[in-house]
Short mmCIF file of C-alpha atoms and ligand atoms in Angstrom, two decimals:
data_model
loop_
_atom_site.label_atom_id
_atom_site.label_comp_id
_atom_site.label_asym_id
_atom_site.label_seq_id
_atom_site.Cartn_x
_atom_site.Cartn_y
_atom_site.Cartn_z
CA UNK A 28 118.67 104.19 104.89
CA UNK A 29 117.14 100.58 104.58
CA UNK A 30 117.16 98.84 101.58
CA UNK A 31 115.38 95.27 100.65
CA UNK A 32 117.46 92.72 99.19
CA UNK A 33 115.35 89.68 98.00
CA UNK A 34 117.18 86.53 96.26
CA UNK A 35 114.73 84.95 93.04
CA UNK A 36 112.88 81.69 92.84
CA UNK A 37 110.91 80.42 95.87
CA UNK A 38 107.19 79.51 95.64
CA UNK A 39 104.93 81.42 97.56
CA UNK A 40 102.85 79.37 99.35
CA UNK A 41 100.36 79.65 102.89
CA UNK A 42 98.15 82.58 103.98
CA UNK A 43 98.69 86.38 104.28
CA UNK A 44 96.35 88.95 105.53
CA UNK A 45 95.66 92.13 104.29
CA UNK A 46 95.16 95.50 106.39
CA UNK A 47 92.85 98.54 106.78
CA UNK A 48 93.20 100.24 103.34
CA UNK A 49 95.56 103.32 103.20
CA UNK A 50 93.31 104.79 100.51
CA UNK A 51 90.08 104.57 102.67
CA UNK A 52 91.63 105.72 106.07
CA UNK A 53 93.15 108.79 105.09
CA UNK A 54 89.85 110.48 103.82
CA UNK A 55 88.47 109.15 106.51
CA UNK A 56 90.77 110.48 109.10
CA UNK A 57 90.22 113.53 106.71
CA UNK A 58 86.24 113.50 107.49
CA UNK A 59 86.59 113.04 110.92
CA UNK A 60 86.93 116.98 111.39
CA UNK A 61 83.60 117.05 110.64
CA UNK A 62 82.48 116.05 114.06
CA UNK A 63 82.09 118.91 115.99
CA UNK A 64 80.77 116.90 118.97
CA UNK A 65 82.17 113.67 120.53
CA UNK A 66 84.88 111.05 119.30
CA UNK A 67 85.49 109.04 116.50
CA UNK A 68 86.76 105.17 117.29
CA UNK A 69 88.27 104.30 114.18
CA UNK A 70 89.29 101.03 113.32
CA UNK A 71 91.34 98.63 111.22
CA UNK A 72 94.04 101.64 111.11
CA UNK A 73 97.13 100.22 109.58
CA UNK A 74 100.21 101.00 110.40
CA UNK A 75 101.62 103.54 107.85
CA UNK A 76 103.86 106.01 107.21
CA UNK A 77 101.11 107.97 105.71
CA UNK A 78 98.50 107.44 108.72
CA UNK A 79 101.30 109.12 110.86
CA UNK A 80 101.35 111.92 108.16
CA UNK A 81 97.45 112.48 108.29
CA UNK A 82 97.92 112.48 112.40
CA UNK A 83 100.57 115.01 112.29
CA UNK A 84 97.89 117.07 110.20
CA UNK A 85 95.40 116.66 112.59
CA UNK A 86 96.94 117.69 115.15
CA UNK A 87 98.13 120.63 114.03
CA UNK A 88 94.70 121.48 113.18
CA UNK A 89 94.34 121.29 117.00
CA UNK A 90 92.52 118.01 116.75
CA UNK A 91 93.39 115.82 119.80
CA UNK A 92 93.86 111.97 118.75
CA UNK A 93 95.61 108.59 120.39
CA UNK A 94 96.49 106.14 118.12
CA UNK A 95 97.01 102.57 119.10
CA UNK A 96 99.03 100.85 116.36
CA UNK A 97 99.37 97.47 118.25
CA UNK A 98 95.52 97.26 118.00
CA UNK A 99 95.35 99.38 114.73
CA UNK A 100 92.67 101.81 116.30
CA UNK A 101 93.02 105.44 116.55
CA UNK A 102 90.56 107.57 119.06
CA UNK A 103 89.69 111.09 117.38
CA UNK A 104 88.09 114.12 119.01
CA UNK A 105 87.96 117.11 116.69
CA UNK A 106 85.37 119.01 118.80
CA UNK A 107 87.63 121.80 119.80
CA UNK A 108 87.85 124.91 117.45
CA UNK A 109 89.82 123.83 114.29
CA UNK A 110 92.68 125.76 113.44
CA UNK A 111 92.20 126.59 109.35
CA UNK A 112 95.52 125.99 107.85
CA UNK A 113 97.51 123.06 106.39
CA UNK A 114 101.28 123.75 105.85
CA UNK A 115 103.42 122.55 103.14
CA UNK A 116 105.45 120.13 105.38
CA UNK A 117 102.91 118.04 105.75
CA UNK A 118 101.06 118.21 102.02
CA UNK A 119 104.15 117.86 100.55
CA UNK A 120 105.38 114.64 102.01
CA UNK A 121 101.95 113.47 101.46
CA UNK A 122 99.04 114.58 98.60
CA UNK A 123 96.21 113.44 100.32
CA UNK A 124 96.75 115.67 102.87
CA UNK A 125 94.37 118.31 100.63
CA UNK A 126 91.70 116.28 101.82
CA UNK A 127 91.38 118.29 104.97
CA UNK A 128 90.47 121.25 103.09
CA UNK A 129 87.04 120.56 102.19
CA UNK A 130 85.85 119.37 106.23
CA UNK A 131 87.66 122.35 107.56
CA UNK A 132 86.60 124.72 105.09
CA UNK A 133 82.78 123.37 106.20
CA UNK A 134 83.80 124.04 109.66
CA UNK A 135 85.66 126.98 109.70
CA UNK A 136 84.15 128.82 106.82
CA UNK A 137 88.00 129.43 105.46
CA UNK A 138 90.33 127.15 104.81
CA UNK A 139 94.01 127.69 104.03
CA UNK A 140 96.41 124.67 102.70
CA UNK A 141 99.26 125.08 100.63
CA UNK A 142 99.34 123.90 97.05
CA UNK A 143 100.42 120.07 96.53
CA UNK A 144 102.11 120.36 93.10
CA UNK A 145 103.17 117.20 91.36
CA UNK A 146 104.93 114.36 92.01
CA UNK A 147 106.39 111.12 90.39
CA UNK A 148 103.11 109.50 88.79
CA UNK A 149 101.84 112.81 87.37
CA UNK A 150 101.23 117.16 88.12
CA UNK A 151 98.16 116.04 89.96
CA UNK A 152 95.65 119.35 90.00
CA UNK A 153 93.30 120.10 92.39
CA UNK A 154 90.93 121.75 89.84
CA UNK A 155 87.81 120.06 90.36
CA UNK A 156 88.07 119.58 94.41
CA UNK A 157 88.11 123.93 94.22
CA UNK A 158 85.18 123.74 91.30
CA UNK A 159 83.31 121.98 93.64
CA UNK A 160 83.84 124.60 96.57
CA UNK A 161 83.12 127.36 94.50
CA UNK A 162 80.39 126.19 92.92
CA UNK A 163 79.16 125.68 96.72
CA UNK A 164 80.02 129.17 97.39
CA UNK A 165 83.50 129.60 98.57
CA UNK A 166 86.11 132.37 97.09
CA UNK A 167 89.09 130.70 96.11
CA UNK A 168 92.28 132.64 95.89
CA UNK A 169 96.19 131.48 95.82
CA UNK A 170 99.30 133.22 97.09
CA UNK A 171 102.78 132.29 99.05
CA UNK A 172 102.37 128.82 97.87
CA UNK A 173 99.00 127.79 99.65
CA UNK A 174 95.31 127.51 98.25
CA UNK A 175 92.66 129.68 100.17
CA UNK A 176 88.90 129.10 100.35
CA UNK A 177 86.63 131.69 102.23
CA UNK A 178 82.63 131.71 102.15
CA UNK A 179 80.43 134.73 103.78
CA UNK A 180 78.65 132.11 105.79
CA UNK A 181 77.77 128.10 105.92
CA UNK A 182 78.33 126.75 101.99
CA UNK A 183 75.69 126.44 99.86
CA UNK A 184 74.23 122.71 98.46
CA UNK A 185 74.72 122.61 94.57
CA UNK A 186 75.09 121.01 91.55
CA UNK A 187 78.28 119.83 90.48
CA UNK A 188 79.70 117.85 87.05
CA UNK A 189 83.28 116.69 87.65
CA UNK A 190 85.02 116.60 84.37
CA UNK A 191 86.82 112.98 85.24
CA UNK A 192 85.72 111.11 88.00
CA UNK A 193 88.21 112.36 90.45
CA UNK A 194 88.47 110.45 93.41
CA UNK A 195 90.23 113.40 95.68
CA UNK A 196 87.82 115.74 94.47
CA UNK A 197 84.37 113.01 95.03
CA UNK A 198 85.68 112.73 98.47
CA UNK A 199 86.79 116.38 99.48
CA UNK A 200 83.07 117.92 97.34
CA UNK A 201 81.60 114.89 99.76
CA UNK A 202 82.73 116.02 102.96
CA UNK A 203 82.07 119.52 102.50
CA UNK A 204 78.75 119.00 101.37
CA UNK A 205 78.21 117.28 104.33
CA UNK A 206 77.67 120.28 106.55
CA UNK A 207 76.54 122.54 103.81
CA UNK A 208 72.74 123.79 103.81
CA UNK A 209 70.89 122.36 101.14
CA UNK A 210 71.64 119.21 98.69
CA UNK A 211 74.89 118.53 96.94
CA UNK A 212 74.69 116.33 93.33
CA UNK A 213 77.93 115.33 92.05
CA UNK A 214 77.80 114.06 88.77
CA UNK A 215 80.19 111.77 87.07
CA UNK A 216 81.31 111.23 91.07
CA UNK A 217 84.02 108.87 91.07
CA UNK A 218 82.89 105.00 92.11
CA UNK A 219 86.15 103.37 94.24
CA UNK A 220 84.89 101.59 97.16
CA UNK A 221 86.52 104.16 99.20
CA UNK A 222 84.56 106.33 98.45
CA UNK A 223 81.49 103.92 99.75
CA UNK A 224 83.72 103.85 102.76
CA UNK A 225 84.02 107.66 103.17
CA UNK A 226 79.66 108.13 102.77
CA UNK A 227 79.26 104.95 105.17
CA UNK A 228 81.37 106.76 107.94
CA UNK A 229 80.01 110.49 107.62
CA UNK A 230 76.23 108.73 107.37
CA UNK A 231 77.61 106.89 111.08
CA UNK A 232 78.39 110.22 111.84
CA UNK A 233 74.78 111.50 111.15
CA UNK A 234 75.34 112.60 107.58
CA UNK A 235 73.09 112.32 104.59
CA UNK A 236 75.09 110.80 101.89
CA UNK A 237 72.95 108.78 99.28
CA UNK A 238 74.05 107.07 95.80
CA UNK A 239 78.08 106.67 96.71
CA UNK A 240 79.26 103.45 94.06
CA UNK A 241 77.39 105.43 91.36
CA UNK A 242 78.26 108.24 89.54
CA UNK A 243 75.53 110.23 90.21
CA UNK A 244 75.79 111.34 94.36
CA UNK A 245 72.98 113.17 96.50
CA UNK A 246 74.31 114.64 99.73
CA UNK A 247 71.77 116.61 102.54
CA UNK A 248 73.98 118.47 104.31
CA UNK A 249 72.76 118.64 108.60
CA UNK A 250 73.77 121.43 110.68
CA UNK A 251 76.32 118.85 113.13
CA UNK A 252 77.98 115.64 112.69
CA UNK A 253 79.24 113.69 115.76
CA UNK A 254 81.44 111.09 116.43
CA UNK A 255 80.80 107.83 115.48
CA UNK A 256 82.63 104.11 115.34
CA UNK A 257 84.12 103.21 112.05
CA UNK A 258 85.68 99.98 110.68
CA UNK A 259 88.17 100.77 107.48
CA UNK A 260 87.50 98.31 104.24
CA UNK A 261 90.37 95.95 103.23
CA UNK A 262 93.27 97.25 101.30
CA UNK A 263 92.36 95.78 97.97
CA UNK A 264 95.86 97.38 96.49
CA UNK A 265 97.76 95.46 98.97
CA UNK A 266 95.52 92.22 98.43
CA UNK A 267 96.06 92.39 94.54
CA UNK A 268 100.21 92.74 95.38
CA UNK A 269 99.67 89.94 96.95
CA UNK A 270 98.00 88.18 94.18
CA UNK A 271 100.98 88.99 92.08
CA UNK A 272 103.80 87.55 94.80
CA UNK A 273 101.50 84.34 94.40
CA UNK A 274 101.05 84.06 90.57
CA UNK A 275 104.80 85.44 89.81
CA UNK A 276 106.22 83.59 91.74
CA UNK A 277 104.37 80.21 90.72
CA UNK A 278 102.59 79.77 93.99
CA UNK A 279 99.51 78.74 95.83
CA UNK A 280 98.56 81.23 98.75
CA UNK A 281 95.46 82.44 100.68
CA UNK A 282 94.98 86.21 101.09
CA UNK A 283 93.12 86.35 104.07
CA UNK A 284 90.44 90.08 104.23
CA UNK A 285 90.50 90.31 101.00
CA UNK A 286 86.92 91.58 99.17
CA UNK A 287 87.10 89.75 95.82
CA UNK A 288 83.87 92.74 94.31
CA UNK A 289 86.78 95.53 95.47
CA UNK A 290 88.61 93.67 92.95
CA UNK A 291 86.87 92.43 90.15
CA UNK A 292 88.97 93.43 86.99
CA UNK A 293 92.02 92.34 88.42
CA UNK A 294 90.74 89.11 89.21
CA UNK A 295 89.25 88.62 85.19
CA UNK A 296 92.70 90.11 83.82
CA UNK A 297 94.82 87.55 86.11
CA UNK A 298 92.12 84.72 85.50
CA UNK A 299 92.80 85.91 81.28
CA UNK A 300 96.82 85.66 81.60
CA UNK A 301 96.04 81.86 83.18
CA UNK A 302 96.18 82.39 86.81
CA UNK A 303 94.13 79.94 88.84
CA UNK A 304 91.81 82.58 91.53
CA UNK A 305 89.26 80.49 93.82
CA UNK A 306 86.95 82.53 96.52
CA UNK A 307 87.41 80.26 99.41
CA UNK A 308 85.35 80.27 103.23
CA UNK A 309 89.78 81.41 104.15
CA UNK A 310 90.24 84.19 101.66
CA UNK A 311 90.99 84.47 97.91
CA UNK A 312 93.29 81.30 96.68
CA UNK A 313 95.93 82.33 93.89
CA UNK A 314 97.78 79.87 91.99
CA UNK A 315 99.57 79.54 88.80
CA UNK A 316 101.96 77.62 86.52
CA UNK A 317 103.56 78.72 83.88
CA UNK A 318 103.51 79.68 80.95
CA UNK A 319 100.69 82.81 81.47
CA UNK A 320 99.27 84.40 78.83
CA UNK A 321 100.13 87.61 77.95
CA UNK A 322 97.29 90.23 77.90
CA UNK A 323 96.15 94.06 77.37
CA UNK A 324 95.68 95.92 79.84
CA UNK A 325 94.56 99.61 80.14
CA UNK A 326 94.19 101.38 83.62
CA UNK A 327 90.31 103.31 84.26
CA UNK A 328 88.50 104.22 87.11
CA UNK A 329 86.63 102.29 88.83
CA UNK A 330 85.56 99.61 88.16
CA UNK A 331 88.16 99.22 85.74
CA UNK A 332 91.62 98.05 86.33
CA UNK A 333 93.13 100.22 88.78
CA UNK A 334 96.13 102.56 88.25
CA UNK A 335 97.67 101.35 91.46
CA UNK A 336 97.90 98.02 90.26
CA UNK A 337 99.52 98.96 86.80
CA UNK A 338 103.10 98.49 88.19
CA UNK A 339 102.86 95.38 90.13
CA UNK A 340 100.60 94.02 86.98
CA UNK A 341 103.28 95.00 84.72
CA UNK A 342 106.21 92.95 86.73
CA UNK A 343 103.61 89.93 86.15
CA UNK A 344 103.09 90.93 82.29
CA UNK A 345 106.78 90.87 81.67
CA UNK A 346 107.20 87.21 83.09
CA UNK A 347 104.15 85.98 80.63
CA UNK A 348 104.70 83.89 76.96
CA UNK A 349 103.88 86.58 73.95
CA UNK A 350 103.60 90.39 73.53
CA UNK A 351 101.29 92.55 75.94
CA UNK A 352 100.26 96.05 76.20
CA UNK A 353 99.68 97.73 79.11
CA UNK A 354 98.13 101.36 78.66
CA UNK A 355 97.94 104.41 81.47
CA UNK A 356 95.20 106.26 81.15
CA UNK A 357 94.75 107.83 84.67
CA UNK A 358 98.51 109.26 85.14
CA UNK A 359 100.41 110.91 82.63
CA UNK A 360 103.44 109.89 83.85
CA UNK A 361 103.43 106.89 85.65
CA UNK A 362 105.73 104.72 84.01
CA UNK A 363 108.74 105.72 85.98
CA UNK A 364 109.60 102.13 87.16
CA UNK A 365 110.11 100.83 83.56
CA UNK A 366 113.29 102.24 83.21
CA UNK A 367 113.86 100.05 86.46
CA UNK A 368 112.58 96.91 84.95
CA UNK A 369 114.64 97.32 82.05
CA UNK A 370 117.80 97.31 84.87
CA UNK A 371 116.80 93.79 85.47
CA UNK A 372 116.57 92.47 81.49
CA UNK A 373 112.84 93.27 80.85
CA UNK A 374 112.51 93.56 77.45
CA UNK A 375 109.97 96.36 77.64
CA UNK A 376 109.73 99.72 75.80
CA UNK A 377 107.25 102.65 76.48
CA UNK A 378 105.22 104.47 73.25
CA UNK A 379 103.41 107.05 74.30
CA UNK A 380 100.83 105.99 77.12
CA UNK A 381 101.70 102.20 76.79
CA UNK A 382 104.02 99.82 77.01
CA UNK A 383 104.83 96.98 75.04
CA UNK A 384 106.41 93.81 76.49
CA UNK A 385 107.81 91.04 75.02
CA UNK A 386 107.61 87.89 76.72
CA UNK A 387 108.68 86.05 79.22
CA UNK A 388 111.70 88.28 79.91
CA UNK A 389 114.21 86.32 81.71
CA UNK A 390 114.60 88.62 84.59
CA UNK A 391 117.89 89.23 86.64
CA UNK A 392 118.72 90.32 89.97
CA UNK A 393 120.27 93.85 90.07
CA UNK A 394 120.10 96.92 92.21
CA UNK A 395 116.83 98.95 91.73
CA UNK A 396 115.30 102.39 93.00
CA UNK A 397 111.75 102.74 93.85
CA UNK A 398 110.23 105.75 92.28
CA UNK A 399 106.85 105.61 93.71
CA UNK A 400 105.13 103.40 96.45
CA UNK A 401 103.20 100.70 93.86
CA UNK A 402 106.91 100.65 92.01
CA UNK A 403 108.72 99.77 95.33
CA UNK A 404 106.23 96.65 95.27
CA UNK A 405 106.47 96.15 92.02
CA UNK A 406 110.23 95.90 91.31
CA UNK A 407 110.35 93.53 95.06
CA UNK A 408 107.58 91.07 93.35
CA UNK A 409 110.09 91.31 90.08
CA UNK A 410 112.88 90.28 92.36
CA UNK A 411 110.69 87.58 93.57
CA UNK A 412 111.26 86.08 89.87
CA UNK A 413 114.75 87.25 88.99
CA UNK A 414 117.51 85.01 88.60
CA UNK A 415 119.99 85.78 91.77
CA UNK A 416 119.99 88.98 93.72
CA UNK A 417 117.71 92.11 93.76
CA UNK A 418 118.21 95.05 95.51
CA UNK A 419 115.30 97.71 96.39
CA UNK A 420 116.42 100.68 97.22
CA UNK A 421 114.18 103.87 97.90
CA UNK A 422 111.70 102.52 101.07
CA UNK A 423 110.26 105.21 102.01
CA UNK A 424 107.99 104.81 99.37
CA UNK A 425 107.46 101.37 100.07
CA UNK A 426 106.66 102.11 103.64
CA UNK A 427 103.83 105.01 102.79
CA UNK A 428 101.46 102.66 101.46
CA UNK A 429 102.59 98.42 102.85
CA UNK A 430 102.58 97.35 106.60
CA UNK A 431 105.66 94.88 107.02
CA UNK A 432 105.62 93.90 103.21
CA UNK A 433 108.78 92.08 103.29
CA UNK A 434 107.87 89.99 106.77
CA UNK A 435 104.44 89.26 104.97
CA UNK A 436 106.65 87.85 101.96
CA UNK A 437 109.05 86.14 104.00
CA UNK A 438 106.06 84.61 106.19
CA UNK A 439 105.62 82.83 102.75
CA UNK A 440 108.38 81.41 101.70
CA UNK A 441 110.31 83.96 100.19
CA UNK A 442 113.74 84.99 100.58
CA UNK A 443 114.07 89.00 101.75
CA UNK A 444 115.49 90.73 104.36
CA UNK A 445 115.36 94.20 104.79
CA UNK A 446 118.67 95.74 105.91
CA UNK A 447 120.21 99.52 106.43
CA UNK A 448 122.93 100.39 103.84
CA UNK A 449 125.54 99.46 105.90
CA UNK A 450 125.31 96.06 107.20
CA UNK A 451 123.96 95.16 103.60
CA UNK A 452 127.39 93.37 101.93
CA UNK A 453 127.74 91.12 105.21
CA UNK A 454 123.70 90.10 104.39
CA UNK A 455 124.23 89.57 100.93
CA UNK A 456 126.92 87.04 101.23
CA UNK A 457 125.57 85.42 103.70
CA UNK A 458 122.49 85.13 100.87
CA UNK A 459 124.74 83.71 98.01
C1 UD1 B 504 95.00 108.79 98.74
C2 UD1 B 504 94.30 108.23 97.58
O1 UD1 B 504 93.17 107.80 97.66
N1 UD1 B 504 94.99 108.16 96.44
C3 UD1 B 504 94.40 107.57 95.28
C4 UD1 B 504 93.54 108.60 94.58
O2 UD1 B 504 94.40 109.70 94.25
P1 UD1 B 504 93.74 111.08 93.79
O3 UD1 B 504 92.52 111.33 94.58
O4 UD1 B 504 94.81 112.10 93.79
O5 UD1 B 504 93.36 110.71 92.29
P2 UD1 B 504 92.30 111.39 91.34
O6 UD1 B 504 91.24 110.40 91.02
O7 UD1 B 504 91.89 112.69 91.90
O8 UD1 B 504 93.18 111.67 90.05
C5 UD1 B 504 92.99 110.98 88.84
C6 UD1 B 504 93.37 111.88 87.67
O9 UD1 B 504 92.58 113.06 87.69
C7 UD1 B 504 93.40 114.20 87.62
N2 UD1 B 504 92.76 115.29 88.42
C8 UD1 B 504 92.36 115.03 89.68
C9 UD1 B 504 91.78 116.03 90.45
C10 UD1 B 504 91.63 117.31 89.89
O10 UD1 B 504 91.11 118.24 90.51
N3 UD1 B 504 92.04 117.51 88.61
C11 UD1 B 504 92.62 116.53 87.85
O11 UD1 B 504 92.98 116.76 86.69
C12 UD1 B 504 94.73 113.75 88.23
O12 UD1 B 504 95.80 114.56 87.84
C13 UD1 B 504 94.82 112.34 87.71
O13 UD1 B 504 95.36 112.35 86.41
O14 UD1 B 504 92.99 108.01 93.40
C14 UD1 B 504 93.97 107.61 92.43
C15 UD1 B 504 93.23 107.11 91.20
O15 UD1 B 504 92.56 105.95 91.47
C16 UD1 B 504 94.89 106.55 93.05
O16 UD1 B 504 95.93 106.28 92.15
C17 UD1 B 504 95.49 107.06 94.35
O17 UD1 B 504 96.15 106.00 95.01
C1 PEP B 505 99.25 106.92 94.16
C2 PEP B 505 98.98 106.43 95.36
O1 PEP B 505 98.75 107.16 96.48
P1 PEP B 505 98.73 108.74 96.69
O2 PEP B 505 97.53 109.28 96.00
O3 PEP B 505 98.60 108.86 98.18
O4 PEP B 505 100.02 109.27 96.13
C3 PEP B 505 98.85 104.96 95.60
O5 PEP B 505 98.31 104.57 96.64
O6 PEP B 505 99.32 104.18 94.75
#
């Protein structure tokens, strides 16, 4: 098992780009079972544990793809009969793998894919994705473990009023729609520019998707969808990690593919603690000195700050002059990493759905265990701070969601190196 061992205090400085979003290419490899005639060319792909995940489910859904990570393009053909289930091997090592259920449902008339359950951040229903089916006409039953969905014929368009803007369900209620007779309304439809990602591609792929960015979506569903190209938005998670690595680490660097309206409220909340953002003809330019400000922060959907930033945002927040509060409001339990933080001095204590830091902590280097993929970044961008040696242990979190994040630090300036467990003590001295 590899584990990251990063040594405190360098600058950040030069350019870094970011990749294909993880959040926009898995619905998207999702939606391409909607094309019942010709191939999708998808890409911008990166190169993720989870994009192997979403293959694997694919194919066992008997869709025949080639995936070309050195080019980051992947070549999808899902015009073959779909097979209708999703097995727990797959949903469990990865949540968004319910996201085949809606397309294949549309397809196949049933779909069968076995329950996701919780995990780290939160229990994580799937309530309003199987409102939305049933409200378009599917009988939903569970048993053994998996989630069933069964209509007489094609679904029915209808009306739909998600009770929070659920970004799983938006996209699943989307797809589906998408080959259902009639027209689809979501109301209070969740706004992430994936989402805008998601319409773009099934509209490519002859869809009728209007109104995706607003809350209120209209969707015609068509009798086919084909094929089509598709280019995957920037990874605006992975550009605002990078953001942090700049500002924590008191340097000046250019984050090349970045989409600074992805990213507005992380921009005006870094720009508030005192960090020095400039839209540039290269990329976004982050710099800072210290002291920053400490701020309040509370996670929404979008466009307010995003949950996947809280952690990374927090190892910022405890490095800042004064007392800040950062507040979950998406997650219920997605302060896991704090009791990491607190491993390396943070003074930082949770109440309820916030916590409270007291700043600057004067970090320290010590050994640390991911417990979700934006904590892996998060405690590795803390260790970019700390005083002597940090060790991040738990990758494969790390590696669900970042392409290469610790060659992308070391690219500039920092000093990482990722090593297996046992050749770590020789690396460490030869750190010291
Ligand atoms: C692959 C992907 O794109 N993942 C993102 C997606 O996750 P995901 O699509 O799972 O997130 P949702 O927006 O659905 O979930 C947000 C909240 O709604 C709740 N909920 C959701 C659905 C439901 O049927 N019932 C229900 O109660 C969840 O438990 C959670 O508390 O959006 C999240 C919120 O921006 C991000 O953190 C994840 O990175
Ligand atoms: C929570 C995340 O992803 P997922 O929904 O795939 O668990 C994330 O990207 O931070």
């Amino acid at each position: 098992m590899d584990h990251i061992i990063v040594k405190g205090g360098k600058k950040l400085t030069g350019k870094v780009r970011v990749e294909g979003a993880k959040n926009a290419v898995l619905p998207v490899l999702a939606g391409a079972l909607l094309a019942s005639e010709g191939k999708s060319f998808i890409t911008e792909v990166p190169n993720l544990a989870d994009v192997y995940t979403i293959q694997e489910v694919l194919r066992s859904l008997n869709v025949d793809i080639e995936y070309f990570p050195e080019k980051n393009e992947m070549h999808i053909d899902a015009s073959s009969q779909l097979s209708s289930e999703a097995q727990f091997e797959y949903v469990r090592k990865m949540r968004a793998s319910i996201l085949v259920m809606g397309p294949v449902l549309a397809r196949n008339v049933f779909a069968r894919v076995a329950l996701p359950g919780g995990c780290a951040i939160g229990s994580r229903p799937i309530d309003q994705h199987l409102k939305g089916f049933e409200a378009m006409g599917a009988n939903i039953t569970f048993g053994n473990g998996f989630v069933e969905a069964k209509t007489d014929g094609r679904l029915r368009g209808a009306k739909i009023y998600l009770d929070f803007p659920s970004v799983g369900a938006t996209e699943n209620i989307m797809s589906a729609a998408a080959l259902a007779d009639g027209v689809t309304i979501i109301e209070n439809a969740a706004k992430e520019p994936e989402i805008v990602d998601l319409a773009n591609y099934i509209n490519e792929m002859g869809g009728k998707v209007k109104g995706a960015g607003t809350d209120t979506m209209r969707i015609e569903g068509v009798e086919t969808l084909h094929g089509s190209n598709h280019s995957i938005i920037p990874d605006r998670v992975e550009a605002g990690t990078f953001m942090v690595a700049a500002a924590i680490t008191e340097g000046d660097v250019i984050i090349e593919n970045a989409v600074p309206e992805h990213m507005a409220a992380l921009i005006s909340k870094m720009g508030e603690m005192g960090v020095d953002i400039q839209e540039t003809d290269e990329g976004l330019r982050v710099r800072a000195t210290r002291p920053l400000r400490s701020i309040d922060i509370k996670t929404m959907p979008h466009p307010g700050f995003p949950t996947d930033m809280q952690s990374q945002m927090m190892s910022l927040m405890l490095t800042a002059q004064g007392s800040g509060i950062l507040t979950e409001t998406v997650f219920e339990n997605r302060f896991m990493h704090v009791e990491e933080f607190r491993r390396m001095n943070a003074s930082v204590k949770i109440e309820g759905r916030s916590v409270i830091m007291e700043g600057p902590s004067k970090l320290q280097g010590a050994q640390v265990s991911a417990t979700d993929l934006r904590a892996a970044a998060a405690l590795i961008l803390a260790g970019l701070a700390a005083e002597g040696i940090t060790r991040v242990h738990e990758l494969y979190h790390l590696d669900r969601g970042y392409v290469d994040f610790h060659l992308k630090l070391e690219a500039l300036g920092a000093d990482i190196e990722r090593v297996s467990t046992e050749t770590s003590e020789v690396k460490e001295e030869q750190m010291v």
